[in-house]
Short mmCIF file of C-alpha atoms and ligand atoms in Angstrom, two decimals:
data_model
loop_
_atom_site.label_atom_id
_atom_site.label_comp_id
_atom_site.label_asym_id
_atom_site.label_seq_id
_atom_site.Cartn_x
_atom_site.Cartn_y
_atom_site.Cartn_z
CA MET A 1 159.49 197.07 288.25
CA GLY A 2 160.41 200.56 288.81
CA CYS A 3 162.94 201.60 291.49
CA VAL A 4 160.90 204.62 292.83
CA ASN A 5 162.24 204.46 296.37
CA SER A 6 165.86 205.48 295.19
CA LYS A 7 164.96 207.34 292.06
CA LEU A 8 167.08 210.31 291.86
CA VAL A 9 165.49 212.83 289.48
CA PRO A 10 167.58 215.72 288.55
CA GLU A 11 166.09 219.14 289.17
CA ALA A 12 167.65 220.49 285.92
CA PRO A 13 168.85 218.38 282.69
CA PRO A 14 172.40 217.44 282.66
CA PRO A 15 174.69 219.48 280.28
CA ASN A 16 174.43 218.61 276.55
CA ALA A 17 170.92 217.15 277.29
CA HIS A 18 168.29 217.10 274.94
CA LEU A 19 164.73 217.48 275.72
CA VAL A 20 161.73 216.10 274.12
CA GLU A 21 158.53 217.98 274.75
CA THR A 22 155.27 216.28 275.76
CA VAL A 23 152.59 216.65 273.21
CA TYR A 24 148.97 216.96 274.35
CA GLY A 25 146.74 216.17 271.44
CA HIS A 26 147.79 215.74 267.84
CA GLN A 27 149.13 219.24 267.13
CA ASP A 28 152.16 218.77 264.98
CA ALA A 29 155.35 218.51 266.99
CA LYS A 30 158.69 219.30 265.36
CA ASN A 31 159.08 216.99 262.33
CA LYS A 32 161.70 214.36 263.44
CA ALA A 33 160.56 211.97 261.01
CA ASN A 34 163.83 212.44 258.76
CA ARG A 35 165.76 210.74 261.63
CA THR A 36 164.18 207.44 260.92
CA PRO A 37 165.21 205.67 257.76
CA LYS A 38 162.57 204.41 255.54
CA LEU A 39 161.62 200.88 256.32
CA ARG A 40 159.60 198.50 254.33
CA GLN A 41 156.31 197.10 255.62
CA THR A 42 157.88 193.78 255.31
CA GLN A 43 160.74 194.63 257.74
CA LEU A 44 158.79 193.73 260.77
CA HIS A 45 160.34 192.93 264.12
CA GLU A 46 160.66 189.17 264.22
CA ARG A 47 158.68 188.94 267.38
CA SER A 48 155.68 190.79 265.62
CA ILE A 49 155.60 188.14 262.97
CA ARG A 50 155.57 185.44 265.52
CA ASP A 51 153.32 186.83 267.96
CA PRO A 52 149.85 185.41 267.62
CA GLN A 53 148.45 188.61 268.96
CA THR A 54 149.68 190.58 265.99
CA ILE A 55 147.39 193.08 264.75
CA ILE A 56 147.67 194.11 261.08
CA SER A 57 145.58 196.64 259.37
CA THR A 58 145.26 197.23 255.72
CA PRO A 59 145.97 200.76 254.44
CA GLN A 60 142.25 201.05 253.85
CA GLY A 61 141.46 199.91 257.49
CA GLN A 62 139.13 197.26 256.14
CA ARG A 63 140.50 194.26 257.98
CA THR A 64 139.32 195.30 261.37
CA ASN A 65 138.22 192.55 263.73
CA LYS A 66 137.28 192.59 267.45
CA THR A 67 140.87 192.22 268.59
CA VAL A 68 141.81 195.26 266.55
CA ALA A 69 138.95 197.33 267.42
CA ARG A 70 139.44 196.46 271.21
CA TYR A 71 143.02 197.17 270.91
CA ARG A 72 142.64 200.52 269.17
CA ASP A 73 139.94 201.57 271.86
CA LYS A 74 142.84 201.59 274.45
CA PHE A 75 144.66 204.30 272.43
CA ASP A 76 143.64 207.84 272.89
CA PRO A 77 142.03 209.24 269.71
CA ARG A 78 144.55 211.99 269.47
CA VAL A 79 147.26 209.34 269.11
CA THR A 80 145.38 207.46 266.58
CA ALA A 81 144.62 210.56 264.68
CA LYS A 82 148.28 210.86 264.00
CA TYR A 83 149.54 207.26 264.04
CA ASP A 84 147.97 204.26 262.48
CA ILE A 85 148.40 201.26 264.74
CA LYS A 86 149.79 198.29 262.84
CA ALA A 87 150.95 195.46 265.23
CA LEU A 88 151.56 194.60 268.81
CA ILE A 89 155.38 193.89 269.09
CA GLY A 90 155.89 193.83 272.78
CA ARG A 91 154.26 193.40 276.14
CA GLY A 92 155.27 194.25 279.70
CA SER A 93 153.38 194.16 282.96
CA PHE A 94 152.13 197.54 282.65
CA SER A 95 152.87 198.34 279.12
CA ARG A 96 152.29 197.46 275.42
CA VAL A 97 154.53 198.36 272.58
CA VAL A 98 153.01 198.66 269.00
CA ARG A 99 154.34 199.27 265.74
CA VAL A 100 152.66 202.32 264.11
CA GLU A 101 152.90 204.56 261.08
CA ASN A 102 152.69 208.27 260.70
CA ARG A 103 149.52 208.76 258.79
CA VAL A 104 151.05 211.60 256.88
CA THR A 105 154.69 210.73 256.45
CA ARG A 106 154.17 206.88 256.35
CA GLN A 107 157.14 206.71 258.65
CA PRO A 108 157.12 203.69 261.00
CA TYR A 109 157.73 204.23 264.77
CA ALA A 110 157.15 202.27 267.95
CA ILE A 111 154.76 203.54 270.67
CA LYS A 112 155.01 202.21 274.15
CA MET A 113 151.82 202.71 276.02
CA ILE A 114 152.11 202.63 279.68
CA ASP A 115 149.28 202.65 282.36
CA ARG A 116 149.82 205.77 284.41
CA VAL A 117 148.72 204.45 287.71
CA GLN A 118 150.18 200.92 287.61
CA GLY A 119 153.24 201.70 285.65
CA LYS A 120 153.99 205.11 287.26
CA GLU A 121 157.45 204.23 288.38
CA VAL A 122 158.42 202.77 285.06
CA PHE A 123 157.20 205.58 283.01
CA GLU A 124 158.64 208.16 285.27
CA SER A 125 161.99 206.59 284.90
CA GLU A 126 161.79 205.90 281.35
CA LEU A 127 160.80 209.45 280.40
CA ASN A 128 163.33 211.04 282.75
CA VAL A 129 165.96 209.35 280.78
CA LEU A 130 164.62 209.29 277.26
CA ARG A 131 163.99 213.03 277.34
CA ARG A 132 167.66 213.63 278.00
CA VAL A 133 169.32 211.39 275.64
CA ARG A 134 170.35 211.48 272.00
CA HIS A 135 172.91 208.82 270.92
CA LYS A 136 173.19 206.56 267.98
CA TYR A 137 173.06 203.47 270.09
CA ILE A 138 170.16 204.47 272.24
CA ILE A 139 166.53 204.34 271.20
CA GLN A 140 165.39 207.90 270.48
CA LEU A 141 162.14 209.31 271.93
CA VAL A 142 160.20 211.25 269.27
CA GLU A 143 157.11 212.66 271.27
CA VAL A 144 155.07 211.88 274.25
CA PHE A 145 151.34 212.05 274.45
CA GLU A 146 150.07 212.08 278.12
CA THR A 147 146.39 211.50 279.16
CA PRO A 148 145.00 211.04 282.60
CA GLY A 149 145.12 207.39 282.45
CA LYS A 150 147.96 206.51 279.93
CA VAL A 151 151.34 207.68 278.66
CA TYR A 152 152.15 207.19 275.07
CA MET A 153 155.91 207.24 274.23
CA VAL A 154 156.45 207.61 270.37
CA MET A 155 159.95 206.17 269.77
CA GLU A 156 162.12 205.16 266.89
CA LEU A 157 161.30 201.68 265.67
CA ALA A 158 163.99 198.84 265.81
CA THR A 159 162.89 196.10 263.36
CA GLY A 160 165.89 193.89 263.69
CA GLY A 161 164.80 191.85 266.69
CA GLU A 162 166.69 191.03 269.88
CA LEU A 163 170.42 190.44 269.95
CA PHE A 164 170.21 186.58 270.34
CA ASP A 165 167.62 186.22 267.70
CA ARG A 166 169.92 187.82 265.17
CA ILE A 167 172.79 185.61 266.26
CA ILE A 168 170.95 182.62 265.53
CA ALA A 169 169.61 183.84 262.14
CA LYS A 170 172.96 185.18 261.03
CA GLY A 171 174.42 181.95 260.36
CA SER A 172 177.87 182.79 261.58
CA PHE A 173 179.27 184.20 264.78
CA THR A 174 182.88 185.14 265.59
CA GLU A 175 184.76 187.07 268.38
CA ARG A 176 184.78 189.84 265.72
CA ASP A 177 180.94 189.96 265.57
CA ALA A 178 180.74 189.91 269.47
CA THR A 179 183.32 192.89 269.82
CA ARG A 180 181.28 194.78 267.23
CA VAL A 181 178.15 194.48 269.35
CA LEU A 182 179.87 195.15 272.56
CA ASN A 183 181.72 198.16 271.21
CA MET A 184 178.25 199.77 270.38
CA VAL A 185 176.63 198.59 273.78
CA VAL A 186 179.77 200.06 275.72
CA ASP A 187 179.70 203.27 273.66
CA GLY A 188 175.99 203.76 274.55
CA VAL A 189 176.75 202.87 278.35
CA GLN A 190 179.64 205.44 278.44
CA TYR A 191 177.39 208.08 277.13
CA LEU A 192 174.70 207.17 279.82
CA HIS A 193 177.22 207.24 282.57
CA ALA A 194 178.72 210.47 281.61
CA LEU A 195 175.21 211.98 282.06
CA GLY A 196 174.85 210.30 285.30
CA ILE A 197 172.42 207.67 284.07
CA THR A 198 172.65 204.05 285.33
CA HIS A 199 170.41 201.81 283.14
CA ARG A 200 170.22 199.13 285.89
CA ASP A 201 168.52 196.46 283.40
CA LEU A 202 171.02 195.86 280.66
CA LYS A 203 170.37 192.35 279.20
CA PRO A 204 170.09 190.98 275.62
CA GLU A 205 166.42 191.26 275.68
CA ASN A 206 166.79 195.17 275.99
CA LEU A 207 169.43 195.29 273.04
CA LEU A 208 167.54 195.48 269.83
CA TYR A 209 168.82 195.62 266.21
CA TYR A 210 167.86 198.78 264.43
CA HIS A 211 167.20 197.05 261.09
CA PRO A 212 167.22 193.42 259.91
CA GLY A 213 170.36 194.07 257.60
CA HIS A 214 173.81 192.37 258.72
CA ASP A 215 175.33 195.70 259.26
CA SER A 216 172.60 197.15 261.72
CA LYS A 217 173.61 198.91 264.72
CA ILE A 218 172.31 197.76 268.19
CA MET A 219 170.15 200.03 270.22
CA ILE A 220 169.82 200.12 274.05
CA THR A 221 166.13 200.20 275.09
CA ASP A 222 163.87 199.94 278.18
CA PHE A 223 164.96 202.51 280.60
CA GLY A 224 162.13 201.64 283.05
CA LEU A 225 164.54 200.74 285.93
CA SER A 226 167.00 203.53 285.25
CA SER A 227 168.26 206.03 287.84
CA ILE A 228 169.51 209.55 287.26
CA MET A 229 172.26 211.29 289.35
CA LYS A 230 171.00 214.22 291.28
CA ASN A 231 172.63 217.57 290.11
CA GLY A 232 175.52 215.98 288.86
CA VAL A 233 176.78 214.84 292.36
CA GLU A 234 177.75 211.16 292.74
CA ASN A 235 174.87 209.48 294.62
CA PHE A 236 174.88 205.84 295.47
CA MET A 237 171.72 203.85 294.76
CA MET A 238 170.18 201.66 297.21
CA THR A 239 167.12 200.00 295.69
CA THR A 240 167.11 196.34 295.08
CA CYS A 241 166.19 196.01 291.42
CA GLY A 242 167.15 194.47 288.14
CA THR A 243 166.84 191.16 286.50
CA PRO A 244 168.12 188.13 288.52
CA GLU A 245 170.77 186.70 286.03
CA TYR A 246 172.35 190.17 285.55
CA ILE A 247 172.25 191.71 288.96
CA ALA A 248 175.36 192.74 290.33
CA PRO A 249 176.78 191.48 293.76
CA GLU A 250 176.73 194.94 295.46
CA ILE A 251 172.95 194.92 294.78
CA VAL A 252 172.41 191.39 296.14
CA ALA A 253 174.67 192.39 299.04
CA ARG A 254 172.40 195.47 299.61
CA LYS A 255 175.42 197.88 299.64
CA PRO A 256 174.88 201.43 298.23
CA TYR A 257 176.04 201.10 294.64
CA GLY A 258 176.88 203.10 291.51
CA CYS A 259 176.84 202.85 287.76
CA GLN A 260 179.41 200.05 287.87
CA VAL A 261 176.42 197.77 288.04
CA ASP A 262 175.88 198.23 284.40
CA LEU A 263 179.44 196.96 283.72
CA TRP A 264 178.76 193.77 285.65
CA ALA A 265 175.75 193.19 283.25
CA VAL A 266 177.99 193.93 280.28
CA GLY A 267 180.28 191.14 281.53
CA VAL A 268 177.31 188.68 281.90
CA ILE A 269 176.10 189.62 278.28
CA THR A 270 179.65 189.15 276.83
CA TYR A 271 179.97 185.78 278.64
CA ILE A 272 176.59 184.63 277.00
CA LEU A 273 177.62 185.96 273.63
CA LEU A 274 180.82 184.05 273.52
CA SER A 275 179.56 180.67 274.91
CA GLY A 276 175.73 180.59 274.72
CA THR A 277 175.78 179.79 278.46
CA MET A 278 174.95 181.84 281.60
CA PRO A 279 177.80 182.63 283.88
CA PHE A 280 175.61 182.28 286.95
CA ASP A 281 172.83 179.74 286.47
CA GLY A 282 171.66 178.38 289.78
CA HIS A 283 168.71 175.94 289.86
CA ASN A 284 166.91 178.26 292.09
CA ARG A 285 167.23 182.12 292.75
CA SER A 286 168.87 181.52 296.10
CA ARG A 287 171.70 179.54 294.45
CA LEU A 288 171.93 181.95 291.78
CA TYR A 289 172.40 184.87 294.17
CA LYS A 290 174.98 182.92 296.09
CA LEU A 291 177.00 182.28 292.89
CA ILE A 292 176.90 186.02 292.11
CA LEU A 293 178.01 186.96 295.51
CA LYS A 294 181.13 185.06 295.06
CA ALA A 295 181.61 185.68 291.35
CA ASN A 296 181.73 182.17 290.93
CA PHE A 297 181.78 181.44 287.21
CA SER A 298 184.19 179.47 284.92
CA TYR A 299 185.27 178.79 281.52
CA VAL A 300 184.63 175.26 281.59
CA GLY A 301 183.12 173.53 278.67
CA GLU A 302 183.66 172.89 274.91
CA HIS A 303 182.44 176.28 273.87
CA TRP A 304 185.22 177.88 275.71
CA LYS A 305 188.06 176.07 273.96
CA ASP A 306 187.83 178.28 270.98
CA VAL A 307 187.51 181.61 272.82
CA SER A 308 190.59 183.93 272.96
CA ASP A 309 192.41 184.72 276.20
CA SER A 310 191.87 188.37 275.47
CA ALA A 311 187.94 187.82 275.56
CA LYS A 312 188.31 185.97 278.76
CA ASP A 313 190.54 188.83 280.20
CA PHE A 314 187.83 191.32 279.17
CA ILE A 315 185.11 189.32 280.97
CA GLY A 316 187.32 188.68 283.95
CA LYS A 317 187.84 192.51 284.41
CA LEU A 318 183.99 193.00 284.50
CA LEU A 319 182.79 190.16 286.61
CA VAL A 320 184.79 191.52 289.49
CA LEU A 321 183.16 191.54 292.92
CA GLU A 322 184.44 195.00 293.84
CA PRO A 323 182.72 197.71 292.01
CA HIS A 324 185.69 200.02 292.07
CA LEU A 325 188.11 197.38 290.68
CA ARG A 326 185.64 196.60 287.77
CA ILE A 327 186.63 198.33 284.63
CA THR A 328 184.59 201.38 283.56
CA ALA A 329 182.91 201.77 280.18
CA ALA A 330 185.58 204.03 278.92
CA GLN A 331 188.28 201.38 280.08
CA CYS A 332 186.32 198.63 278.14
CA GLN A 333 186.70 200.73 274.93
CA GLN A 334 190.53 200.74 275.51
CA HIS A 335 190.64 196.90 276.29
CA PRO A 336 192.74 195.30 273.62
CA TRP A 337 189.97 192.79 272.80
CA LEU A 338 187.53 195.50 271.93
CA LEU A 339 190.28 197.67 270.36
CA THR A 340 191.64 195.11 268.09
CA ASN A 341 188.43 193.15 267.40
CA ALA A 342 189.87 190.10 269.06
CA ALA A 343 193.18 189.56 267.57
CA GLY A 344 194.16 185.94 267.05
CA SER A 345 191.16 183.86 266.91
CA ALA A 346 188.97 186.89 265.87
CA ASN A 347 187.41 184.99 262.88
CA LYS A 348 187.16 181.65 264.28
CA ASN A 349 183.60 180.63 263.70
CA LEU A 350 182.01 179.85 267.21
CA HIS A 351 178.68 179.64 265.59
CA ARG A 352 177.97 175.92 265.86
CA THR A 353 178.10 175.62 269.57
CA ILE A 354 176.64 178.99 270.27
CA SER A 355 173.67 178.61 267.99
CA GLN A 356 173.05 175.06 269.38
CA ASN A 357 172.78 176.54 272.96
CA LEU A 358 170.88 179.45 271.77
CA LEU A 359 168.42 177.34 269.69
CA GLN A 360 168.07 175.20 272.80
CA ARG A 361 167.23 178.40 274.60
CA GLN A 362 164.79 179.27 271.78
CA SER A 363 162.93 176.06 271.83
CA THR A 364 162.56 176.16 275.59
CA GLN A 365 161.21 179.63 275.27
CA ASN A 366 158.75 178.57 272.48
CA SER A 367 157.59 175.57 274.29
CA ALA A 368 157.12 177.90 277.41
CA LYS A 369 155.04 180.26 275.26
CA SER A 370 152.94 177.47 273.80
CA SER A 371 152.59 175.48 276.89
CA LYS A 372 149.11 175.88 278.50
CA SER A 373 150.12 173.59 281.30
CA GLY A 374 151.35 176.49 283.48
CA LYS A 375 154.98 175.15 283.71
CA SER A 376 156.78 177.24 286.12
CA VAL A 377 159.65 179.51 285.09
CA LYS A 378 162.03 177.62 287.49
CA SER A 379 161.47 174.41 285.42
CA ILE A 380 161.94 176.13 282.19
CA LYS A 381 165.23 177.50 283.32
CA SER A 382 166.40 174.26 284.75
CA GLN A 383 166.19 172.98 281.05
CA GLY A 384 168.73 175.32 280.12
CA SER A 385 166.88 178.34 278.72
CA LEU A 386 169.04 181.40 278.27
CA ARG A 387 166.18 183.90 278.43
CA SER A 388 166.30 185.54 281.70
CA ASP A 389 163.53 185.10 284.16
CA PRO A 390 160.85 187.59 283.18
CA HIS A 391 160.28 188.35 286.76
CA ARG A 392 162.29 190.94 288.37
CA VAL A 393 164.54 190.58 291.43
CA LEU A 394 162.25 190.66 294.44
CA PRO A 395 163.40 192.43 297.47
CA GLU A 396 161.74 189.73 299.78
CA GLU A 397 163.92 187.05 298.10
CA ILE A 398 166.89 189.12 298.96
CA ASP A 399 165.59 189.69 302.60
CA ALA A 400 165.42 185.79 302.83
CA LEU A 401 169.07 185.43 301.48
CA HIS A 402 170.28 187.89 304.18
CA ARG A 403 169.07 185.53 306.73
CA ASP A 404 171.50 182.83 305.65
CA PRO A 405 174.70 182.84 307.82
CA GLU A 406 176.83 181.57 304.85
CA VAL A 407 175.56 184.52 302.71
CA LEU A 408 176.15 187.15 305.58
CA ALA A 409 179.65 185.88 305.81
CA ASP A 410 180.22 186.48 301.95
CA ILE A 411 178.66 189.71 302.26
CA ALA A 412 180.85 190.85 305.28
CA SER A 413 183.89 189.83 303.24
CA LEU A 414 182.90 192.11 300.22
CA HIS A 415 185.09 195.23 300.20
CA GLN A 416 183.30 198.23 301.91
CA TYR A 417 183.42 201.34 299.99
N1 ADP J 1 161.45 201.07 269.83
C1 ADP J 1 161.16 199.98 269.73
N2 ADP J 1 161.12 199.18 268.58
C2 ADP J 1 160.83 198.00 268.37
N3 ADP J 1 160.41 196.99 269.44
C3 ADP J 1 160.50 197.62 270.64
C4 ADP J 1 160.94 199.05 270.93
N4 ADP J 1 160.57 199.22 272.17
C5 ADP J 1 160.37 198.05 272.68
N5 ADP J 1 160.16 197.12 271.83
C6 ADP J 1 159.69 195.68 272.01
O1 ADP J 1 158.82 195.48 273.08
C7 ADP J 1 159.47 194.83 274.05
C8 ADP J 1 159.00 195.48 275.47
O2 ADP J 1 159.64 196.67 275.55
P1 ADP J 1 160.40 197.08 276.78
O3 ADP J 1 160.64 198.52 276.48
O4 ADP J 1 161.76 196.48 276.93
O5 ADP J 1 159.54 197.10 277.95
P2 ADP J 1 159.43 196.17 279.22
O6 ADP J 1 159.85 197.19 280.46
O7 ADP J 1 158.10 195.83 279.35
O8 ADP J 1 160.49 195.06 279.10
C9 ADP J 1 160.98 194.77 273.89
O9 ADP J 1 161.68 193.63 274.35
C10 ADP J 1 160.79 194.88 272.33
O10 ADP J 1 160.78 193.52 271.91
MG1 MG J 2 162.45 195.09 278.32
#
């Protein structure tokens, strides 16, 4: 979950920072509604339609049932006085994300409700970052309600669904499409890094499309594991955290690390975008981490035949063991593949193999959701699911890894910095 041990909270906001004030009660904050485009009621996040827990209320509020009532009870009346709760669109361990509508302007928003005690680390991290950022590819915080038990973050609503869901639905996928997405992600990451912010949990599940249109921009979300540099001085982080498939080798090696861990994750995301497979996909966590520690990945398989050398070069410059040799976000933007939208095979349609792989992932996801047999995450993953393990990296499993002599040898050979 959060990385409170190493949280480096700035005493003052970074230069050119933007602050969002906390709102207590429903007195009107500055009207920021004009920042959010008008969205039709039908433009729901794909997940909210699929989710059996979806709560829909009529404008008249007639169709209330026990679930709605119970759910609304969890919201502070000051929040519900201003926002009409429409649907549950996401759940975390200590949080719920709902789609809401401002009762006056009818503008849709997302509210992330976090339990103050259990989710303390998450909301502190998330608020520390979201209060300071304003960027076209980063989800915008609108206002915050705080009560003794809960924190409610009112955010822009992204209605286009997750990155992978879009690729499947889109019907075509080219390197040009991939570079378009990556240009936006890297732009957002460069902005964060310039402010001394490391996201630490970049993955396709945290990259949301703003709207369902084909030209939608992508938004970086979920700053629950983020860290901020203290007083602009370069600080190394130490906390073992992240999502297993995307975690950088220096974190697994328990070395002090910097914002380059986000670029490793961008490399993993790029690999997935172009092949529909994971670069590091061990049958268990220990195997997965060992592959990461060796940067042991390959371009073997049918799906790589149509991928340009330039794209492979881009990945190869990101999935680099030594963080200081990994290209930075700014250097990514200067890489010929992103600059030229993958010259050569740019428009070759990679969709068939990728969508097959992604659909396989989707179906394993769905069967996991519908299964009541308690099938383990491990067994789902071994069937080839691409969704990352919902559990976070556990420090104790890294402890166990560090008792393996082979692993210690790999770690010793990693460049010291
Ligand atoms: N601003 C938003 N607009 C639309 N959906 C969102 C928004 N924020 C979060 N979600 C949905 O809720 C899910 C969980 O939110 P997230 O911030 O990632 O929390 P967690 O820390 O639990 O992963 C996301 O994967 C996404 O589907
Ligand atoms: Mg998330």
